[in-house]
Structure formats: C-alpha cells, structure tokens
Amino acid sequence: MTEMNSNEIDIVKAQTSKINDVDFSNLTFGRVFSDHMFFCDYEDGKWQTPKITPYQAMTIDPSARVFHYGQAVFEGMKAYKDEDGKIFLFRPEQNAARINVSSARLAIPEFPKDYFLKGLEELLKLDSEWIKPGLGNSLYIRPFVIATEPAISASPADTYRFMIICSPAKAYYNEPVRVLFAEKYSRSADGGVGFAKAAGNYAAQFYPTSLAQKKGFQQIIWTDASTHQYLEEAGTMNIFFRINDTLITAPNNDRILDGITRKSVIQLADDMGINYEVRRVSVQEIKDAVNDGSLKEIFGTGTAAVISPVSAFEHGGDVFEIPSLENSYATLFKEKLMHIQHNLAEDLHGWRHEVK
Ligand code: COI
C-alpha cells in the first residue's frame, strides 16, 4: 500500500463523547484526551491495517521492550480551527518526516508518511468538536511509536505500535520562564540521540530539572556536554537570544532537536528583515550582553510552548534578570505564527494544511 484512503482504516466510533465533561476554559496541559485514538501495528515485517477506536487503555505484555530499553519516539503537533470551522495543521509533513528520522536512530521501522497524514486527518475529523476556535486554543497531537515485542533481550523489537492521541491545549507556560544554564548535567552528547525525539531524552532531564525547580527555575538551558560553555536548547524548546536587534540561535547538530517552530521563526525573521545569526552562542557572551545592557531578550520556541519568554537565568550561582520589553520579538513572532496557524494571516510559505 503506498497511497492510503480513509476506507483502508478500520474505524470503530465512540458510542458517546466525553466532551461535555471537559472545562475548556480551565485546561491543564496533557491531562484530558479526545474521544478517539489512531494506531497501527508493525508485525511480520510490515505495518498492518491502521485502526481508529475509542480512546481507551490497552494491554501490553510486561516484557515489551519499550518498558525495559525505552525504544520509543514521539512527535508534538497541533490542530487549529478558524472562525468558519475549518481545521488546519501546521507543517505536518515535517512531523511525519521527523518521526522517521527519530525512529531510524532508535532502530524502529519507518512509518509511511501517507498512513501518518491520512490517519491523523481521519482522527481529527472524528474529533473535530475537540478543536476550539480562537487564538490560543488548539488540539495538541501526540504521535508516538513504541516497541511492543514481548522479549527482554537487549536488541531491537520485531513488533511496534504507532499511535496518535489528542489533547485539547492552551499555553504550555503561562508565565515567562526562569531558567538555569546547565553546568553539571547534560541532555545529549556528540553521536548521541539529542536530535531525535526519543522518549528517553525527556526522562533524562526530569531529575536535573527537578533540582532546578527546587531553586525556583522552571527549565534548564542545556549546554554542550564537553565544555558546558555553549548554549544549545531548553529540552522542551529551542532557544533564541536577542542582542541589540540581532536574533541568535544555535545551529542544528546531533545534540539539538530540529525544531519546526525554530525553523519557522528563522524564516519569519528573514521575511520581516530582522537580522539573525545561526551560530554558536557562549554562556560568556550572554553574561557580557546582560551586563552591558545589549541582551534584550531570550525566548524558547516549540510546538507546545509556541514562543515562551525567559525572564531570568542562573549561572555560576549568579542570577541575571532580563527586564521585560515592549514590542519584543517574542511577542511579534508569537502573534505572527499564531495568526498563520489560525488562518488569520497570509501563509507565504504554504505552512497551513487544511484538513478536509
Ligand atoms: C512539543 O513541543 O510538542 C514537545 O514535544 C514538548 C513536550 C515535551 C511538551
């Protein structure tokens, strides 16, 4: 099967919807899930017929390799609705491609792009009521792949499950975040899996992040593992610095996630004639810039976080506050992106994908 249409998906619809139990004005990120889920099993060397069923718990053997070796990858995307009820995805082909880049690194078979996109569209059509119109509203989409083979020898599995679940979402961070620049722990290393959306990359951050949180910082900005002198990414976000009017972000490498919001912001900066540099950024450069007043902003970019300003950072025991700015680049890019996503602004680059 290379091209898939909706009648090649086995669909079992939910008898009743849970939607009336949900308070859409008071959502905690990732706690409530829509009525349906999409899944497809890899068995006998190929992906089987995809299915959509009511969202439900599933049975997996306790020996499944995902539980023992973390052979799992995921994606993050969002669906938006405009005031006419049209549903849009933002650059979904990028997610369909990136999950396969992640899968290849984790020795997971690639998932066909048309299964991904067609499956997601069918799921969104069934759960369209869960996508609320209005800027700031979205349905967060979590595609993921897990190794299901019941066997605990340390080698790649023979069977996998690809799934998509959806959760209505507002902002991930409600306030500007305070961050700590990593000095001891590392998120990833050369030759590792930092560029992949591997589940284990996130688990590995939980402990150092909980230490940072005890000190009053919500996130860590990870530095290069060998010297801890260069700022790389924030774990749930890529990171941008504004020195005077120039935007700076680290180049992609095998330690940094190839963020779709990151590359969209770089493109928007280019469109708007904002000067930008994709180059290594040192901790010292940012400390010097905050001290001489040329550091205007730091902000993170990501699907869940959209654009999240950073209000302070800690390094070497010193805390540096970043005064909030009127007309910040963070606000400018956030508005521009959200307007494109919600069909309120011209889509110069064909990023919007209507779900019909
Ligand atoms: C996303 O932005 O979609 C992410 O993957 C971050 C997530 C860990 C909340």
XYZ file of C-alpha atoms and ligand atoms in Angstrom:
365
model
C 0.000 0.000 0.000
C 1.605 3.315 -0.940
C -1.411 5.627 -1.144
C -3.997 5.214 1.562
C -7.602 6.388 1.650
C -9.962 6.510 4.590
C -11.671 3.186 3.812
C -8.331 1.474 4.399
C -8.557 2.435 8.069
C -10.702 0.249 10.341
C -12.838 2.718 12.266
C -14.864 1.999 15.392
C -16.604 5.143 16.588
C -17.159 6.029 20.238
C -20.790 5.482 21.326
C -20.765 8.602 23.489
C -18.496 11.625 23.719
C -16.657 12.745 26.870
C -16.541 16.326 25.626
C -19.277 17.672 27.886
C -17.217 16.685 30.944
C -14.360 18.967 29.884
C -13.938 22.560 31.052
C -12.206 24.077 28.029
C -11.578 27.326 29.889
C -9.518 25.544 32.511
C -7.196 23.015 30.870
C -4.010 21.598 32.331
C -1.626 20.563 29.529
C -1.915 16.913 28.532
C -4.442 15.664 31.082
C -7.608 15.220 29.018
C -7.792 13.189 25.810
C -10.260 13.326 22.934
C -12.750 10.564 22.112
C -10.682 8.563 19.604
C -7.162 7.282 19.016
C -5.348 6.071 15.921
C -2.996 3.106 15.927
C -1.189 0.777 13.577
C 0.813 -2.322 14.456
C 4.046 -3.469 12.853
C 4.094 -7.250 12.600
C 5.625 -9.813 10.233
C 7.924 -7.155 8.810
C 5.200 -4.698 7.786
C 2.709 -2.120 9.045
C -0.740 -3.704 9.283
C -4.156 -2.115 8.638
C -4.430 1.110 10.670
C -7.286 1.479 13.160
C -9.213 4.249 14.839
C -11.049 3.251 18.010
C -12.496 4.975 21.063
C -9.666 6.284 23.276
C -9.016 3.522 25.771
C -6.407 1.773 27.877
C -4.569 -1.031 26.135
C -2.923 -4.272 27.157
C 0.814 -4.610 26.561
C 2.925 -7.520 27.753
C 5.116 -6.580 30.759
C 8.171 -7.791 28.865
C 7.598 -5.389 25.943
C 10.922 -3.800 25.109
C 9.623 -0.264 25.447
C 9.374 -0.800 29.216
C 12.929 -2.075 29.560
C 15.015 -0.271 26.973
C 12.951 2.813 26.177
C 12.697 2.033 22.473
C 10.196 4.809 21.826
C 9.947 8.051 19.863
C 7.278 10.725 19.638
C 6.167 13.951 17.972
C 4.253 17.056 19.019
C 1.865 18.897 16.707
C -1.306 20.986 16.980
C -4.584 21.350 15.103
C -6.316 24.734 14.933
C -9.789 25.854 13.915
C -10.663 29.179 12.302
C -13.889 31.115 12.877
C -15.521 29.346 9.894
C -14.850 25.949 11.439
C -12.046 24.992 9.044
C -9.379 22.787 10.600
C -5.672 23.352 9.985
C -2.402 21.630 10.763
C 0.922 23.474 10.716
C 3.658 21.932 8.526
C 2.507 18.357 9.315
C 4.764 16.814 6.664
C 7.695 17.995 8.802
C 6.469 15.910 11.750
C 5.805 12.908 9.527
C 9.390 13.155 8.271
C 10.972 13.883 11.653
C 9.389 10.932 13.453
C 11.092 8.701 10.895
C 14.450 10.414 11.476
C 13.961 9.704 15.195
C 12.802 6.140 14.500
C 15.814 5.363 12.315
C 18.160 6.376 15.172
C 16.273 4.115 17.607
C 16.230 1.161 15.155
C 12.439 1.453 14.739
C 10.947 0.848 11.267
C 9.801 3.981 9.463
C 6.087 4.698 9.383
C 4.661 5.520 5.905
C 4.031 9.240 5.574
C 0.609 8.791 3.954
C -0.539 6.497 6.783
C 0.545 9.201 9.234
C -1.157 12.109 7.452
C -4.316 10.277 6.349
C -4.709 8.610 9.744
C -4.316 11.939 11.518
C -6.818 13.672 9.227
C -9.445 10.967 9.808
C -8.875 11.161 13.553
C -9.237 14.966 13.539
C -12.447 14.779 11.513
C -13.931 12.394 14.084
C -12.769 14.559 16.996
C -13.304 17.937 15.330
C -15.516 19.200 18.194
C -12.419 18.994 20.405
C -10.694 21.706 18.366
C -11.970 25.040 19.619
C -11.684 28.189 17.503
C -9.963 31.264 18.894
C -6.328 32.337 19.190
C -4.568 30.331 21.866
C -6.864 27.302 21.550
C -5.618 24.143 19.902
C -5.780 20.381 19.971
C -2.331 19.084 20.890
C -1.489 15.954 18.888
C 0.889 13.321 20.186
C 2.027 10.736 17.603
C 4.387 8.099 19.061
C 5.888 4.690 18.386
C 6.642 2.033 20.989
C 8.405 -1.327 20.818
C 5.786 -3.919 21.780
C 7.604 -7.222 21.259
C 7.403 -9.284 24.467
C 11.089 -10.102 24.916
C 13.749 -8.637 27.178
C 16.930 -9.383 25.312
C 18.635 -6.049 24.630
C 18.060 -5.733 20.899
C 15.535 -4.012 18.610
C 11.984 -5.368 18.730
C 10.196 -7.243 15.945
C 6.849 -5.602 16.683
C 5.849 -1.968 17.223
C 2.758 0.149 17.666
C 2.418 3.602 16.082
C -0.261 5.697 17.787
C -1.809 9.164 17.750
C -3.662 10.605 20.724
C -5.004 14.154 21.077
C -5.455 16.532 23.988
C -7.067 19.995 23.990
C -4.460 22.574 24.990
C -3.847 26.195 25.750
C -0.439 27.670 26.610
C 2.203 25.277 27.996
C 3.898 28.006 30.069
C 1.550 30.673 31.396
C 4.281 32.980 32.630
C 7.772 33.889 31.395
C 10.150 31.135 32.490
C 13.195 31.390 34.731
C 15.969 29.096 33.536
C 19.238 27.688 34.745
C 22.209 27.293 32.376
C 23.464 23.698 32.721
C 26.863 23.396 34.369
C 26.923 19.796 35.539
C 24.324 17.614 33.814
C 23.974 17.138 30.054
C 20.983 16.383 27.882
C 22.878 14.858 24.979
C 26.319 14.311 23.548
C 28.019 14.077 20.165
C 26.944 10.937 18.378
C 24.008 10.501 20.751
C 20.258 10.864 20.284
C 19.784 14.560 21.136
C 18.487 15.404 17.644
C 15.828 12.681 17.892
C 12.529 12.984 19.731
C 13.417 9.915 21.745
C 11.320 9.375 24.873
C 14.481 8.826 26.937
C 15.800 12.319 26.125
C 12.936 13.707 28.176
C 13.173 11.226 31.061
C 16.874 12.064 31.395
C 16.003 15.711 32.026
C 13.478 15.114 34.784
C 15.940 14.767 37.666
C 18.201 17.766 36.850
C 15.085 19.830 36.051
C 13.533 18.918 39.409
C 16.726 20.174 41.105
C 16.455 23.416 39.110
C 12.790 23.737 40.074
C 13.675 23.479 43.767
C 15.875 26.538 43.196
C 12.990 28.407 41.513
C 13.844 27.760 37.836
C 11.290 26.004 35.624
C 13.673 24.886 32.893
C 17.308 24.182 32.126
C 19.058 25.557 29.087
C 21.341 22.725 28.128
C 24.928 23.465 27.208
C 27.324 21.371 25.110
C 28.256 18.245 27.055
C 32.027 18.558 26.599
C 32.653 22.142 27.813
C 29.297 23.456 29.168
C 30.248 26.758 27.546
C 27.808 26.888 24.630
C 24.031 27.248 24.942
C 22.091 24.676 22.933
C 18.398 24.074 23.681
C 15.911 24.071 26.523
C 14.652 20.480 26.383
C 11.017 21.321 25.681
C 12.025 24.251 23.446
C 14.754 25.540 21.148
C 16.261 28.782 22.334
C 16.808 32.242 20.811
C 18.780 35.232 22.111
C 18.345 38.834 21.020
C 21.440 41.006 21.369
C 20.572 44.580 20.412
C 18.377 43.894 17.375
C 20.066 40.693 16.214
C 18.467 37.323 16.804
C 20.866 34.451 17.522
C 20.211 30.731 17.784
C 22.485 27.705 17.892
C 22.939 25.720 14.674
C 21.390 22.265 14.494
C 23.721 19.422 15.277
C 23.302 15.875 16.555
C 22.668 17.171 20.093
C 19.816 19.577 19.249
C 16.240 18.859 18.153
C 15.487 20.185 14.661
C 12.536 22.260 15.885
C 9.751 23.109 13.430
C 8.808 26.269 15.347
C 12.541 27.146 15.432
C 12.903 26.918 11.666
C 9.623 28.810 11.170
C 10.861 31.673 13.392
C 14.116 31.848 11.413
C 12.071 32.054 8.195
C 9.782 34.738 9.672
C 12.829 36.773 10.772
C 14.080 36.543 7.217
C 10.680 37.608 5.841
C 10.499 40.580 8.224
C 14.029 41.760 7.526
C 15.149 41.034 11.093
C 18.864 40.400 11.312
C 19.599 36.864 12.509
C 22.617 34.660 13.044
C 22.613 30.863 13.306
C 25.838 30.226 15.209
C 27.232 29.003 18.491
C 26.309 31.206 21.458
C 28.517 31.097 24.523
C 27.411 31.488 28.116
C 30.041 34.214 28.482
C 28.656 36.176 25.522
C 25.186 36.187 27.094
C 26.519 37.142 30.538
C 28.523 40.003 28.988
C 25.466 41.101 26.996
C 23.202 41.140 30.038
C 25.827 43.105 31.966
C 26.303 45.777 29.272
C 22.564 46.013 28.557
C 22.716 44.669 24.991
C 20.842 41.438 25.832
C 17.260 42.373 25.057
C 15.508 39.015 25.118
C 15.770 35.280 25.469
C 12.867 33.142 24.332
C 12.127 29.485 23.674
C 10.236 28.039 20.712
C 8.350 24.763 20.489
C 5.029 23.271 19.463
C 3.640 23.026 22.981
C 5.319 26.200 24.256
C 4.808 28.209 20.993
C 7.060 31.141 21.996
C 7.928 31.472 25.650
C 9.911 34.427 27.001
C 12.658 33.846 29.557
C 12.685 36.365 32.391
C 15.877 35.338 34.203
C 18.783 32.894 34.082
C 21.180 31.500 36.623
C 24.802 30.590 36.034
C 27.704 30.129 38.427
C 25.463 30.947 41.375
C 24.527 34.372 39.945
C 21.011 35.220 38.828
C 20.593 37.581 35.880
C 17.197 39.244 35.435
C 16.038 40.185 31.922
C 13.713 43.197 32.032
C 10.516 42.684 30.037
C 10.368 44.582 26.791
C 7.569 46.359 24.961
C 7.396 45.292 21.302
C 9.512 42.218 21.939
C 10.499 39.864 19.156
C 8.914 37.078 21.241
C 5.514 38.783 21.030
C 5.982 39.672 17.382
C 6.832 36.100 16.341
C 4.175 34.564 18.561
C 1.442 36.738 17.054
C 2.663 36.166 13.527
C 2.871 32.397 13.968
C -0.487 32.090 15.699
C -2.150 34.229 13.027
C -0.766 31.968 10.310
C -1.799 28.848 12.239
C -5.363 30.124 12.787
C -5.877 31.265 9.174
C -5.766 34.941 10.165
C -2.660 35.912 8.179
C -1.295 35.245 4.729
C 0.551 31.943 4.501
C 3.526 32.893 2.328
C 5.292 29.550 2.626
C 2.383 27.092 2.380
C 2.719 26.049 6.041
C -1.014 25.681 6.688
C -2.538 22.324 5.795
C -6.317 22.255 5.731
C -7.977 19.065 6.951
C -10.906 18.418 4.603
C 6.321 19.784 21.972
O 6.509 20.987 21.963
O 5.459 19.252 21.275
C 7.129 18.917 22.801
O 7.441 17.850 22.382
C 7.428 19.321 24.162
C 6.751 18.390 25.083
C 7.758 17.556 25.776
C 5.780 19.030 25.978
